[in-house]
Coordinates of C-alpha atoms in Angstrom, one line a residue:
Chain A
X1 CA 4.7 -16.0 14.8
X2 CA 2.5 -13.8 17.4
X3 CA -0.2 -12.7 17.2
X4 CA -2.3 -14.9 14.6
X5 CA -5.2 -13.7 14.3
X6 CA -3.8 -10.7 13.2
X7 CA -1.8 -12.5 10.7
X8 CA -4.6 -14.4 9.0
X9 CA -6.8 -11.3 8.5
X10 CA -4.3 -9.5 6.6
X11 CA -3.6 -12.6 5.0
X12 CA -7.6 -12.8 4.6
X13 CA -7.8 -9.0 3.2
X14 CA -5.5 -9.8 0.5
X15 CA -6.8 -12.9 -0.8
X16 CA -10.5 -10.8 -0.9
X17 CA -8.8 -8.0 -2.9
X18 CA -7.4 -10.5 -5.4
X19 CA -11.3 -12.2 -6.1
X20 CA -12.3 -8.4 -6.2
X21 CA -9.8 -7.9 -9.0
X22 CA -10.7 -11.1 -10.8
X23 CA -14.4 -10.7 -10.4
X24 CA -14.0 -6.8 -11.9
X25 CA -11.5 -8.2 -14.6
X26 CA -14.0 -10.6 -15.4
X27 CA -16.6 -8.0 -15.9
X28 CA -14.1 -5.6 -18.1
X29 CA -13.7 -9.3 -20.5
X30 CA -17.2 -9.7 -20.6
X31 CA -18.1 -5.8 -21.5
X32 CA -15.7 -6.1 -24.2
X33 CA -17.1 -9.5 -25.4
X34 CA -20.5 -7.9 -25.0
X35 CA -19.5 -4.7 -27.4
X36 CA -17.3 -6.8 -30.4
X37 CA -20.6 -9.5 -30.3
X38 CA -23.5 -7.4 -29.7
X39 CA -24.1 -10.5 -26.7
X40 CA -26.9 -9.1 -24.4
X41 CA -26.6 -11.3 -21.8
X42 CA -23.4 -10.6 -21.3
X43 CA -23.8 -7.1 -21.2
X44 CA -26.4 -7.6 -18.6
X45 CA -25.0 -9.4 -16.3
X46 CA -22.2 -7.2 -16.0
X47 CA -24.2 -4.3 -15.5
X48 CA -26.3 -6.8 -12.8
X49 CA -23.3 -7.9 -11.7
X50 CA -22.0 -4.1 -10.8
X51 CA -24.0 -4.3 -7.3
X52 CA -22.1 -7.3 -6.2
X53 CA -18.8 -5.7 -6.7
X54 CA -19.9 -2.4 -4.7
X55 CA -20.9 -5.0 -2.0
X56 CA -17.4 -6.7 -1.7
X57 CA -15.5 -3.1 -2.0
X58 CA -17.6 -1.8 0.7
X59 CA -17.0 -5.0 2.8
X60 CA -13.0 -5.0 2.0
X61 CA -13.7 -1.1 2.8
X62 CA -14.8 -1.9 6.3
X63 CA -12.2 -4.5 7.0
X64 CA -9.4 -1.9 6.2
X65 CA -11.0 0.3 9.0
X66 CA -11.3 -2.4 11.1
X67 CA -7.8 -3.3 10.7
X68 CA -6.5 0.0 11.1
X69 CA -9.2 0.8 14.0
X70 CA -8.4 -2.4 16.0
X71 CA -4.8 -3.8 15.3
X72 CA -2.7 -0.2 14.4
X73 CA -1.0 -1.9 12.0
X74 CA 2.3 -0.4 11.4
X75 CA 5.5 -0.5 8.8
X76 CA 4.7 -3.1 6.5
X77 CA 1.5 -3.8 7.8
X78 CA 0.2 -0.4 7.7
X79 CA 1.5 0.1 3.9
X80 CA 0.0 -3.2 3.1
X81 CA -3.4 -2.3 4.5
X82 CA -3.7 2.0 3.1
X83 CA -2.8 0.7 -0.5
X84 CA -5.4 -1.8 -0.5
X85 CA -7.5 0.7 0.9
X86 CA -7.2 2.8 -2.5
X87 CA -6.2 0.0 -4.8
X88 CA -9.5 -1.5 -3.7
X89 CA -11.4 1.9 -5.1
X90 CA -9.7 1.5 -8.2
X91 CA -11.1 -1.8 -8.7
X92 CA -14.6 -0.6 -7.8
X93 CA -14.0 2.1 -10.4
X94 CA -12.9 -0.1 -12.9
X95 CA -16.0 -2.5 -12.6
X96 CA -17.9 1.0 -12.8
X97 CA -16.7 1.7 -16.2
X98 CA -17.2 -1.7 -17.2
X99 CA -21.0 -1.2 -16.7
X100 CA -20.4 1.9 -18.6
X101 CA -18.9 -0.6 -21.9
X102 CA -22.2 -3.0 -21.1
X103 CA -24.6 -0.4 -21.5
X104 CA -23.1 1.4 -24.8
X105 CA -23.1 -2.5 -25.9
X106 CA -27.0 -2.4 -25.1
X107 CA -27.2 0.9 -26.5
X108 CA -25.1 0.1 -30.0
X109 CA -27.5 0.8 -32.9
X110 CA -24.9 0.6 -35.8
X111 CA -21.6 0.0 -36.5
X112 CA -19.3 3.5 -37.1
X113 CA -15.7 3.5 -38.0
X114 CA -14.9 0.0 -37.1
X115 CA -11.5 0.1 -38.4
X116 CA -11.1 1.2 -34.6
X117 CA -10.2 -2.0 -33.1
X118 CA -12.0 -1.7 -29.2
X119 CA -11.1 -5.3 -28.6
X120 CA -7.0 -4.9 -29.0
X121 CA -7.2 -1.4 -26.4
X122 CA -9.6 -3.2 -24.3
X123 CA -7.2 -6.2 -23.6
X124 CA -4.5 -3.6 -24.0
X125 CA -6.3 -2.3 -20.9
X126 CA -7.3 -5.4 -19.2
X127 CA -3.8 -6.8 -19.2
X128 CA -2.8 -3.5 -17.4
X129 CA -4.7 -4.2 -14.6
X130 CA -4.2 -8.3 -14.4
X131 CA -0.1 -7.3 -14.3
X132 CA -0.7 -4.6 -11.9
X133 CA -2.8 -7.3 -9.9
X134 CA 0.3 -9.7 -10.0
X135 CA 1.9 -7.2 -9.2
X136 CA 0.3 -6.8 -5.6
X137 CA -0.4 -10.8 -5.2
X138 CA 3.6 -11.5 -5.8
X139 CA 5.2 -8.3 -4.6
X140 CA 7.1 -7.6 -7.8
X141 CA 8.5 -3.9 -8.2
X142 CA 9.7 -4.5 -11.6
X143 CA 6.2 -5.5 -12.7
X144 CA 4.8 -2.4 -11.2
X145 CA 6.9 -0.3 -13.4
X146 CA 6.4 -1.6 -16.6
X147 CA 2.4 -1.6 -15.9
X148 CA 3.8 2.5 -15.9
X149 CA 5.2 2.5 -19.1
X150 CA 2.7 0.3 -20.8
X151 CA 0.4 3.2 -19.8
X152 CA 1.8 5.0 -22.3
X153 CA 1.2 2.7 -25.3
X154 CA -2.3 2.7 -24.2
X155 CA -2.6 6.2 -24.1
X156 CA -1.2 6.7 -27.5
X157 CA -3.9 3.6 -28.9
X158 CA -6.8 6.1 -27.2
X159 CA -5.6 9.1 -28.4
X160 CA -5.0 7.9 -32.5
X161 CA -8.6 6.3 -32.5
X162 CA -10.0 9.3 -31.3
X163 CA -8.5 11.7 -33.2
X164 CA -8.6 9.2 -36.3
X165 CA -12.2 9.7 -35.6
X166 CA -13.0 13.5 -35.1
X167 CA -10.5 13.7 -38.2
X168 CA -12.8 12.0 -39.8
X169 CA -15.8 13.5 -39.1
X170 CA -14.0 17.4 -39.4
X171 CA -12.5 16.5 -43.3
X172 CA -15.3 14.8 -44.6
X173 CA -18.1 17.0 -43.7
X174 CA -19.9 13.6 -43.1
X175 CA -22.2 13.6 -39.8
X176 CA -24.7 11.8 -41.4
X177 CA -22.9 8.1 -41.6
X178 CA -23.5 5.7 -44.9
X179 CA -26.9 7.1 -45.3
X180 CA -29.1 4.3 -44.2
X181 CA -28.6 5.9 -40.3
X182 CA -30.3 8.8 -39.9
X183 CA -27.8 11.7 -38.9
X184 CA -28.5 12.1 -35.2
X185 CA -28.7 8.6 -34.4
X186 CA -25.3 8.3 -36.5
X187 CA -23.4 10.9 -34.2
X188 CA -25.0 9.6 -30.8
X189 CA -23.2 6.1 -31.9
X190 CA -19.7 8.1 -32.6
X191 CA -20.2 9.9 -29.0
X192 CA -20.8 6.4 -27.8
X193 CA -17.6 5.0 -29.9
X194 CA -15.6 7.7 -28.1
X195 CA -16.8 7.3 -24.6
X196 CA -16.1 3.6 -25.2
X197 CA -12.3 4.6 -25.8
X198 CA -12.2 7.4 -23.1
X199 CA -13.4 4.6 -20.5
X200 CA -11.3 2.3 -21.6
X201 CA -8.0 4.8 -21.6
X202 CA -9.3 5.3 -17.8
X203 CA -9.0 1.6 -17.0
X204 CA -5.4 1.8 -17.7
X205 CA -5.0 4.9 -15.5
X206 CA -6.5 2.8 -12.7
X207 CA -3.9 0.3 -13.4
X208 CA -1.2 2.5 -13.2
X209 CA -3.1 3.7 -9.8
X210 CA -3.0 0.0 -8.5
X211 CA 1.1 -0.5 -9.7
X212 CA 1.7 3.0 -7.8
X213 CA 0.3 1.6 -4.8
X214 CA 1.7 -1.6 -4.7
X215 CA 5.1 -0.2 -5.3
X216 CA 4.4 2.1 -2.1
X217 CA 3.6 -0.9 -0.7
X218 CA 6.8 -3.2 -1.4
X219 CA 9.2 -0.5 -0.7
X220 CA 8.2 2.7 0.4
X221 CA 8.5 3.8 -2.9
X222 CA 5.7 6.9 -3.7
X223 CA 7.5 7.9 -7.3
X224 CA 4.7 6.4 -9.4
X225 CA 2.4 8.6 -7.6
X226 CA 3.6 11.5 -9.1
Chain B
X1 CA 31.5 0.7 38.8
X2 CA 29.7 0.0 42.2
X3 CA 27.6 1.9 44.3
X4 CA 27.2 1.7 47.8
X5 CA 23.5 3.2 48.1
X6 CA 20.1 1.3 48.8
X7 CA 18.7 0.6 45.2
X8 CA 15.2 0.1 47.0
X9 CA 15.9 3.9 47.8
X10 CA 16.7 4.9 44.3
X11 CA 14.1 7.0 43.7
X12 CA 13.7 8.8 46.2
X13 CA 17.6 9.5 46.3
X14 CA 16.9 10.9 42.6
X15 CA 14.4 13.3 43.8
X16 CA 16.0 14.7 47.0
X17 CA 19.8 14.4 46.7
X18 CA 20.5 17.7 44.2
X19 CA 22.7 19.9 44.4
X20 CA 24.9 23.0 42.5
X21 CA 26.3 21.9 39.1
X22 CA 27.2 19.2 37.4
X23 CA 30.9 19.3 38.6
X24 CA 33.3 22.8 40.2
X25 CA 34.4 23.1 36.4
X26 CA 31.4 22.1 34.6
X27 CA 29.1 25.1 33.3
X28 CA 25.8 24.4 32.7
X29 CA 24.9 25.8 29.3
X30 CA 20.8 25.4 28.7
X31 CA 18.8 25.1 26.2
X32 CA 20.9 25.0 23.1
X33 CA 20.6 23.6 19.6
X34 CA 21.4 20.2 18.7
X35 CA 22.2 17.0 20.5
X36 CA 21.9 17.0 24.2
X37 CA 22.9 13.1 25.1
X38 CA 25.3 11.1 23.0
X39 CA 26.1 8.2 23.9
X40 CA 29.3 6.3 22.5
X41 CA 29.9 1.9 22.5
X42 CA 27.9 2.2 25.8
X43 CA 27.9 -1.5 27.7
X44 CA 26.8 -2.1 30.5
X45 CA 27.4 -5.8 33.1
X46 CA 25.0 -6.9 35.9
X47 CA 27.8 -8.9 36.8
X48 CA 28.7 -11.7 34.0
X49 CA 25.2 -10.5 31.9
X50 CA 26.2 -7.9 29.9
X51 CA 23.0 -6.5 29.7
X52 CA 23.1 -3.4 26.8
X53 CA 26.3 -4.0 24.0
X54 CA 28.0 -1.3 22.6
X55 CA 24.9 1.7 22.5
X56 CA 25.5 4.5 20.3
X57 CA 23.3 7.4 19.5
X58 CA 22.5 11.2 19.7
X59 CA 19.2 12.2 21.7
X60 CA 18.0 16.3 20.3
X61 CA 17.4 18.5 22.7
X62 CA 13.6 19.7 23.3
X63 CA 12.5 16.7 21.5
X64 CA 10.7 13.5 23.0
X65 CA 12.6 10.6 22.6
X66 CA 10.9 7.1 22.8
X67 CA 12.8 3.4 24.2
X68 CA 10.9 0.4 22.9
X69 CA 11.5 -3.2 22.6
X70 CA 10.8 -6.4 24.4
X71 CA 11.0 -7.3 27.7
X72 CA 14.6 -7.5 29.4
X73 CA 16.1 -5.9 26.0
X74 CA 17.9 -2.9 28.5
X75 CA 16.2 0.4 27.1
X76 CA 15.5 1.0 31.2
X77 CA 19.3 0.2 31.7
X78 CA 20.2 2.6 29.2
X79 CA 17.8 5.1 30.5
X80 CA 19.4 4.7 33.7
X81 CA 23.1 4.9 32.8
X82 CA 21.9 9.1 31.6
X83 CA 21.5 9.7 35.0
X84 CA 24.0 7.0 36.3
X85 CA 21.3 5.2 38.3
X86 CA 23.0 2.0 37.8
X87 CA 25.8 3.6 40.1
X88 CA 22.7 2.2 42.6
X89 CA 23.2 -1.3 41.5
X90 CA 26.3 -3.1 43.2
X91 CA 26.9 -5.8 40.5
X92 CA 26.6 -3.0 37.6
X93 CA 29.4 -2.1 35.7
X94 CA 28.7 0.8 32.9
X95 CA 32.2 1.4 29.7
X96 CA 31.9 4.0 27.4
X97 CA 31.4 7.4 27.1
X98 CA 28.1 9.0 28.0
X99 CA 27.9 12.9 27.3
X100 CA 25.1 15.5 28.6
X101 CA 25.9 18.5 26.2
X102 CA 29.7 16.8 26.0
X103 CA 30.7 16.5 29.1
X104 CA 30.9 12.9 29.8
X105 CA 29.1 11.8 32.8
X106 CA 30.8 9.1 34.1
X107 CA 34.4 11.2 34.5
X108 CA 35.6 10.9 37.5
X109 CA 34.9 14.8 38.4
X110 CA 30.8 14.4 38.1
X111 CA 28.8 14.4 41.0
X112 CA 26.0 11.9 40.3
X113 CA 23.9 13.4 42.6
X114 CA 24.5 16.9 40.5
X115 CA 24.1 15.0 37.3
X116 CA 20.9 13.8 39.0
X117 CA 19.5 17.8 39.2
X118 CA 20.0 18.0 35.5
X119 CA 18.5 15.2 34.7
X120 CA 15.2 14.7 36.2
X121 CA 13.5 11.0 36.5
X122 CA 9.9 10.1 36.3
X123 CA 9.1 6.4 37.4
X124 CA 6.6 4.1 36.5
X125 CA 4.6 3.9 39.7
X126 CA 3.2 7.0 41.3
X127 CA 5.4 7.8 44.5
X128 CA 4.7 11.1 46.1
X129 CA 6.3 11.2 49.6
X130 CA 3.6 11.5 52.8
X131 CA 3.7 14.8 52.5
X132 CA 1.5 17.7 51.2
X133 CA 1.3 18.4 48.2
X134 CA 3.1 21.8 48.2
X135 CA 6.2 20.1 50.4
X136 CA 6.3 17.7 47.5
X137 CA 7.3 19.6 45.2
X138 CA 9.6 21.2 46.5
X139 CA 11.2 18.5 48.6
X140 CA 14.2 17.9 46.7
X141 CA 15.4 21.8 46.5
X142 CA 14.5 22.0 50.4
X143 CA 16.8 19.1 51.1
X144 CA 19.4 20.5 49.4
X145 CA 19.2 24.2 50.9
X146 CA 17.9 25.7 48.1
X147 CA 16.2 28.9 49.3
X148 CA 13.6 30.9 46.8
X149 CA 10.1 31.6 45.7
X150 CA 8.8 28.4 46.8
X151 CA 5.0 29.5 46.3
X152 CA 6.3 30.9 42.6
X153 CA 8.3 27.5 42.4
X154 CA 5.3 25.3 43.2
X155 CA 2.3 27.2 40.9
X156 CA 5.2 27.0 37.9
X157 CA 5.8 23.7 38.7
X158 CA 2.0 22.1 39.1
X159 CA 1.5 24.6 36.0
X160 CA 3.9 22.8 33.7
X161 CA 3.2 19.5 34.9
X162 CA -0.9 20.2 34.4
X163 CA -1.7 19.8 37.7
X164 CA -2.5 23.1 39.2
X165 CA -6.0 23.9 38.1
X166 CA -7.1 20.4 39.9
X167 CA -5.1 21.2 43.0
X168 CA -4.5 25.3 43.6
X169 CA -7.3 25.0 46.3
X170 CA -6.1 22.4 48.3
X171 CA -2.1 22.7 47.8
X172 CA -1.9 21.8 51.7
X173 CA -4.0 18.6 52.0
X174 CA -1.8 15.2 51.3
X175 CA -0.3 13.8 48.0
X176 CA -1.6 10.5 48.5
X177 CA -5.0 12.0 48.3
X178 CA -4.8 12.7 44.6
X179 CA -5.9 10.0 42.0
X180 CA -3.4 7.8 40.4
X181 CA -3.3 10.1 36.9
X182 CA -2.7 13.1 39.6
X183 CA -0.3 11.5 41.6
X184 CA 1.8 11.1 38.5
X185 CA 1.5 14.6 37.2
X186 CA 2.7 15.7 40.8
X187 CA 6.0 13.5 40.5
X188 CA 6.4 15.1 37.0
X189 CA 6.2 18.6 39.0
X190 CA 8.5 17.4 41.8
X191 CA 10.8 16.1 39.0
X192 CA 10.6 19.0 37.0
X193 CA 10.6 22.3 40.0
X194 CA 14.6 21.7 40.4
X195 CA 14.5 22.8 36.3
X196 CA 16.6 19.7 34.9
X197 CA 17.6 20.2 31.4
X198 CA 16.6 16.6 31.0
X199 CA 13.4 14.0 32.2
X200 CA 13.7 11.0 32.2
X201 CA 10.5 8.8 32.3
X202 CA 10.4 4.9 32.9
X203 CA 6.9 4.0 31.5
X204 CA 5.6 7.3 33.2
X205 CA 1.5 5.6 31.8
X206 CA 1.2 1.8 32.1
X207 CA 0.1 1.9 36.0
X208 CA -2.5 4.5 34.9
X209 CA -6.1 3.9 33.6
X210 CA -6.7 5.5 29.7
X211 CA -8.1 9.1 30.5
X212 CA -5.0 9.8 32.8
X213 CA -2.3 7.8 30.1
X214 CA -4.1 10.5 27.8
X215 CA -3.1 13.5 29.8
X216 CA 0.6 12.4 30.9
X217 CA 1.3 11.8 27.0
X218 CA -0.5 15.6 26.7
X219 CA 1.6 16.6 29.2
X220 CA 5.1 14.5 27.8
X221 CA 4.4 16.5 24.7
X222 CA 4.2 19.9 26.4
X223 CA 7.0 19.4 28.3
X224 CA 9.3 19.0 25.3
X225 CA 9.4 22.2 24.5
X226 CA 11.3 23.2 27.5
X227 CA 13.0 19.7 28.6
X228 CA 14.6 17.0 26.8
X229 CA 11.9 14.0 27.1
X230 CA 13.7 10.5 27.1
X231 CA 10.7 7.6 27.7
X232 CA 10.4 4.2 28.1
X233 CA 7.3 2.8 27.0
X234 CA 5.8 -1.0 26.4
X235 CA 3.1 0.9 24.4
X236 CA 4.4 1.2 20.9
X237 CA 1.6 3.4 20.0
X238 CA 2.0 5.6 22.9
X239 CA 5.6 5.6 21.5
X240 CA 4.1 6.5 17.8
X241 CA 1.7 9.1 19.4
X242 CA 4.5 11.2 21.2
X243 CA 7.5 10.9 20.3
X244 CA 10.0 12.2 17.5
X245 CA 12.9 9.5 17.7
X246 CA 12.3 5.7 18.5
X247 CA 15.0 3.8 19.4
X248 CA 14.8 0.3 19.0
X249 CA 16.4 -2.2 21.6
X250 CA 15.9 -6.1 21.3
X251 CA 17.3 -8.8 22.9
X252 CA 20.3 -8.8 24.0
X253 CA 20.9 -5.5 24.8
X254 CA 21.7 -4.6 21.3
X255 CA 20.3 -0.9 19.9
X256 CA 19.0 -2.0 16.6
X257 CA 18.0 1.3 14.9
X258 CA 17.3 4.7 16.0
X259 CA 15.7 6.6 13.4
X260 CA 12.9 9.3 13.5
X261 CA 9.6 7.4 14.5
X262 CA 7.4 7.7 11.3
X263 CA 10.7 6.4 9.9
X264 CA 10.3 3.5 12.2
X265 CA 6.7 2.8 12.1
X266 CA 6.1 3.5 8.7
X267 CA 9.2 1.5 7.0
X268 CA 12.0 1.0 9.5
X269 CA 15.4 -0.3 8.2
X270 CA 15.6 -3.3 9.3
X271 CA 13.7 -6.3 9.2
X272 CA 13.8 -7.3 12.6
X273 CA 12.4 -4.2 13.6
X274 CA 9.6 -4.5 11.6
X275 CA 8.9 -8.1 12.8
X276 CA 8.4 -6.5 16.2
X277 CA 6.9 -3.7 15.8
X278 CA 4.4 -5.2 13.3
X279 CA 3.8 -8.0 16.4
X280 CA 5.4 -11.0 14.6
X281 CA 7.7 -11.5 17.1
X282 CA 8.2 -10.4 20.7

C-alpha cells in the first residue's frame, strides 16, 4: 500500500463523518425526547450543543479542501471525498433543525391535537438517517435505496398529520382550542405543531440526500439525485 | 525488425530525415474525422522481454491523447512503434498491425523516415541543435531540400508553438540561449514546421520548472486543434488536466483500459486502474 498517509486521512475523514452523524443523531433523539417530555435540559443542550456540531462540520469542511487541494484524489477517492463533502452539510443541517425541535419544546405552552404522534415520524425520521449512515460506513447500495423509498412513507406520515390538522381547524371553526388557551396563544402552538412536522419531513429529505450520495459514491451511480 | 541506425542519434534522425510522403502509393489525406492511429494485438520484444503484449486501441484525430502508468510498463515503446522509432533499437522486434489513417506502418512499402514527417516527436529533454534559432526550425525541411517561405515557415511555426512573441526580435541569436520552458517550445516548432498530421510527445514537461510545465500543457492543448497530440506523462494530473483519452499501461506491457479520461479518473473500469491512479499501488 503506497502512499499512507494518504490512506489514513481518508480513512480519518470517514471515521469523523460517522461521530458527526452520531453526535447529530443524538441531538435529533434528544429534541424529540425533549418535545414528548417537555425535558428542558434536554432541549437545551441540544440547542448548546448546535455550536459544537457547526465546529466539527466546518473542521471536516476544511479537511475535504485539504484533501482535494493537496492529494487530487481521484476515482474512488475523489467520489469518496465530494460526497462527504455534501453529506457532511446534510448532517449540519439536520443538527440545525434539531435545535429548531428543542426550541418549539422550550417554546410548547399546551398540548394541541396530540392524537398526532411526533415521536413515531421523528424515529421514522431518525432511522432514515442512521440507515443512510450505514449506508456510507458499510458501502451498501441496497441500503441506500430503500432509505429512498422509506422517504416516501415518511412523507405520507407528514403530509396526513398536517392536513389532519388544518382539516381540523377549517371544519370546526375552532381557532380558539378547549377554551382554557386563549385563541392566539392556541394557534401559535398549532403553527408550532406544524413546523415540528415540516422539520421533521426535512430530516428525511436529508437522508435521502446522504443515501444519494453514498450511492454516487459506491458506484457511480447519480440516479437518486434526480 | 532491426535497425541499423545510432539510437543515441534518434532524435535528431526524427527531426532532420523527412521526406515526400508516406510511401510512392500512399496519399496523405489530412485532417479528417475519426480515428487517426489504430493499433491492432501490437507486441513488441527487446530481445527475449516482450516489453508491450497484444496493444489494441483507436487514438481520434485532433484530440490529445494521454500514456500513463508505472515505470517500465511500455507506454514510451508504444509511443515509439507510431513513428517506428524502435526500428532504432537493434534487439527490437515490433508484430501487429499499426495504421496512420489505415495504412499500416510497418508494410514493407513505408519509408520510416516519411512516416517520420507525418508524425512529428517531441522528447523529454530540451535539444535544439547549435544553431540559431531561425535555422532550428527549419532544419529538418532544409535537410531534406524542401524549398519555401522559410520566414512565413518559421513566424507560423514559433506562432503555433507560443514562442514567437518572446523571440521575433532575436530570431538570429542561438537556441541554446533560450530558457529550458523556451527551449522546449522551440522543439515543439521545429517538430511541428514540417506540418505532421501527428506529435508525438515523450514527457514533453517533467525536465521543466511549473510556470513553463504550465505553458507546454497550454500549448499541448492548442495544438490539438490542428495535430493529433499523443503524450506520455508520469504526471497523472497533467494527464487529467489535458487530455481527452488516457490509456492505461501497467506492468507488463499490458494496456489495461483506454477510456475517455474523466472516465478514468472519475470511475475507471477496472480495479487495478484505480489502485494506481488513486496511488495504492505503483
Amino acid at each position: 500500500m503506497a502512499r499512507n498517509t494518504y490512506q489514513a486521512r481518508l480513512e480519518e475523514l470517514e471515521k469523523d463523518v460517522l461521530y458527526l452523524s452520531e453526535l447529530v443523531a443524538e441531538r435529533v433523539r434528544y429534541a424529540l425526547n425533549a418535545l414528548e417530555d417537555k425535558d428542558e435540559r434536554q432541549a437545551e443542550e441540544v440547542i448548546e450543543g448546535d455550536r459544537e456540531i457547526n465546529r466539527i462540520y466546518l473542521d471536516l469542511e476544511q479537511d475535504c479542501i485539504d484533501l482535494l487541494a493537496l492529494q487530487q484524489p481521484v476515482a474512488g477517492d475523489l467520489r469518496f471525498i465530494a460526497a462527504s463533502f455534501k453529506i457532511i452539510t446534510d448532517l449540519e443541517r439536520i443538527g440545525d433543525l434539531a435545535t429548531n425541535l428543542a426550541q418549539y419544546a422550550l417554546d410548547a405552552e399546551n398540548d394541541v391535537y396530540t392524537e398526532v404522534d411526533i415521536r413515531r415520524i421523528g424515529d421514522s425520521a431518525l432511522d432514515m438517517v442512521d440507515q443512510a449512515m450505514d449506508a456510507y460506513e458499510t458501502e451498501d447500495t441496497d441500503l441506500c435505496r430503500s432509505v429512498a423509498e422509506r422517504d416516501d412513507s415518511l412523507d405520507e406520515m407528514c403530509d396526513n398529520a398536517s392536513q389532519s390538522i388544518v382539516r381540523d381547524l377549517m371544519s370546526t371553526g375552532d381557532f380558539e382550542g378547549d377554551g382554557d388557551v386563549e385563541p392566539e396563544e392556541f394557534l401559535v402552538d398549532v403553527r408550532r405543531l406544524l413546523l415540528t412536522v415540516r422539520d421533521l419531513e426535512r430530516i428525511g429529505d436529508h437522508a435521502v440526500n446522504v443515501a444519494a450520495r453514498t450511492l454516487y459514491m459506491i458506484d457511480n451511480d447519480d440516479s437518486l439525485l434526480f | 525488425m532491426t535497425g541499423t541506425e545510432d539510437p543515441t542519434n534518434d532524435e535528431m534522425l526524427v527531426q532532420t530525415d523527412v521526406s515526400e510522403g508516406l510511401s510512392a502509393s500512399e496519399s496523405s489525406p489530412k485532417r479528417d474525422a475519426g480515428t487517426v492511429i489504430s493499433s491492432n494485438d501490437i507486441n513488441v520484444w527487446y530481445g527475449d522481454d516482450h516489453a508491450l503484449t497484444d496493444i489494441s486501441m483507436e487514438i481520434p484525430e485532433n484530440s490529445v491523447t494521454a500514456m500513463i502508468g508505472p515505470s517500465g510498463c511500455g507506454k514510451s515503446t508504444f509511443l515509439r512503434c507510431i513513428n517506428r522509432m524502435n526500428d532504432l533499437i537493434d534487439v527490437a522486434r515490433v508484430e501487429g498491425d499499426l495504421t496512420l489513417r489505415g495504412k499500416n506502418v510497418y508494410d514493407n512499402d513505408v519509408d520510416p523516415v516519411a512516416l517520420r514527417r507525418r508524425v512529428g516527436m517531441v522528447f523529454q529533454k530540451p535539444n535544439p541543435f547549435p544553431k540559431s534559432i531561425y535555422e532550428n526550425v527549419i532544419y529538418g525541411l532544409k535537410i531534406q531540400g524542401i524549398e519555401g517561405d522559410y520566414d512565413e515557415i518559421v513566424e507560423k511555426s514559433l506562432k503555433r508553438a507560443a514562442l514567437w512573441d518572446e523571440v521575433k526580435d532575436r530570431l538570429h541569436e542561438s537556441g541554446l540561449d533560450l530558457s529550458g520552458g523556451q527551449q522546449q517550445r522551440l522543439c515543439i516548432a521545429r517538430a511541428i514546421a514540417p506540418d505532421p498530421e501527428v506529435l508525438l510527445m515523450d514527457e514533453p514537461a517533467s525536465a521543466l520548472d511549473p510556470v513553463a510545465t504550465s505553458q507546454i500543457e497550454d500549448l499541448v492543448e492548442e495544438l490539438a486543434e490542428d495535430y493529433t497530440v499523443v503524450i506520455v506523462t508520469h504526471n497523472m494530473q497533467q494527464a487529467a488536466r489535458i487530455s481527452d483519452k488516457t490509456a492505461v499501461f501497467l506492468t507488463g506491457g499490458e494496456l489495461v483500459e483506454f477510456d475517455d479520461t474523466q472516465k478514468i479518473f472519475e470511475n475507471p473500469e477496472s480495479q487495478r486502474v484505480e489502485d494506481y491512479i488513486t496511488g495504492k499501488f505503483g
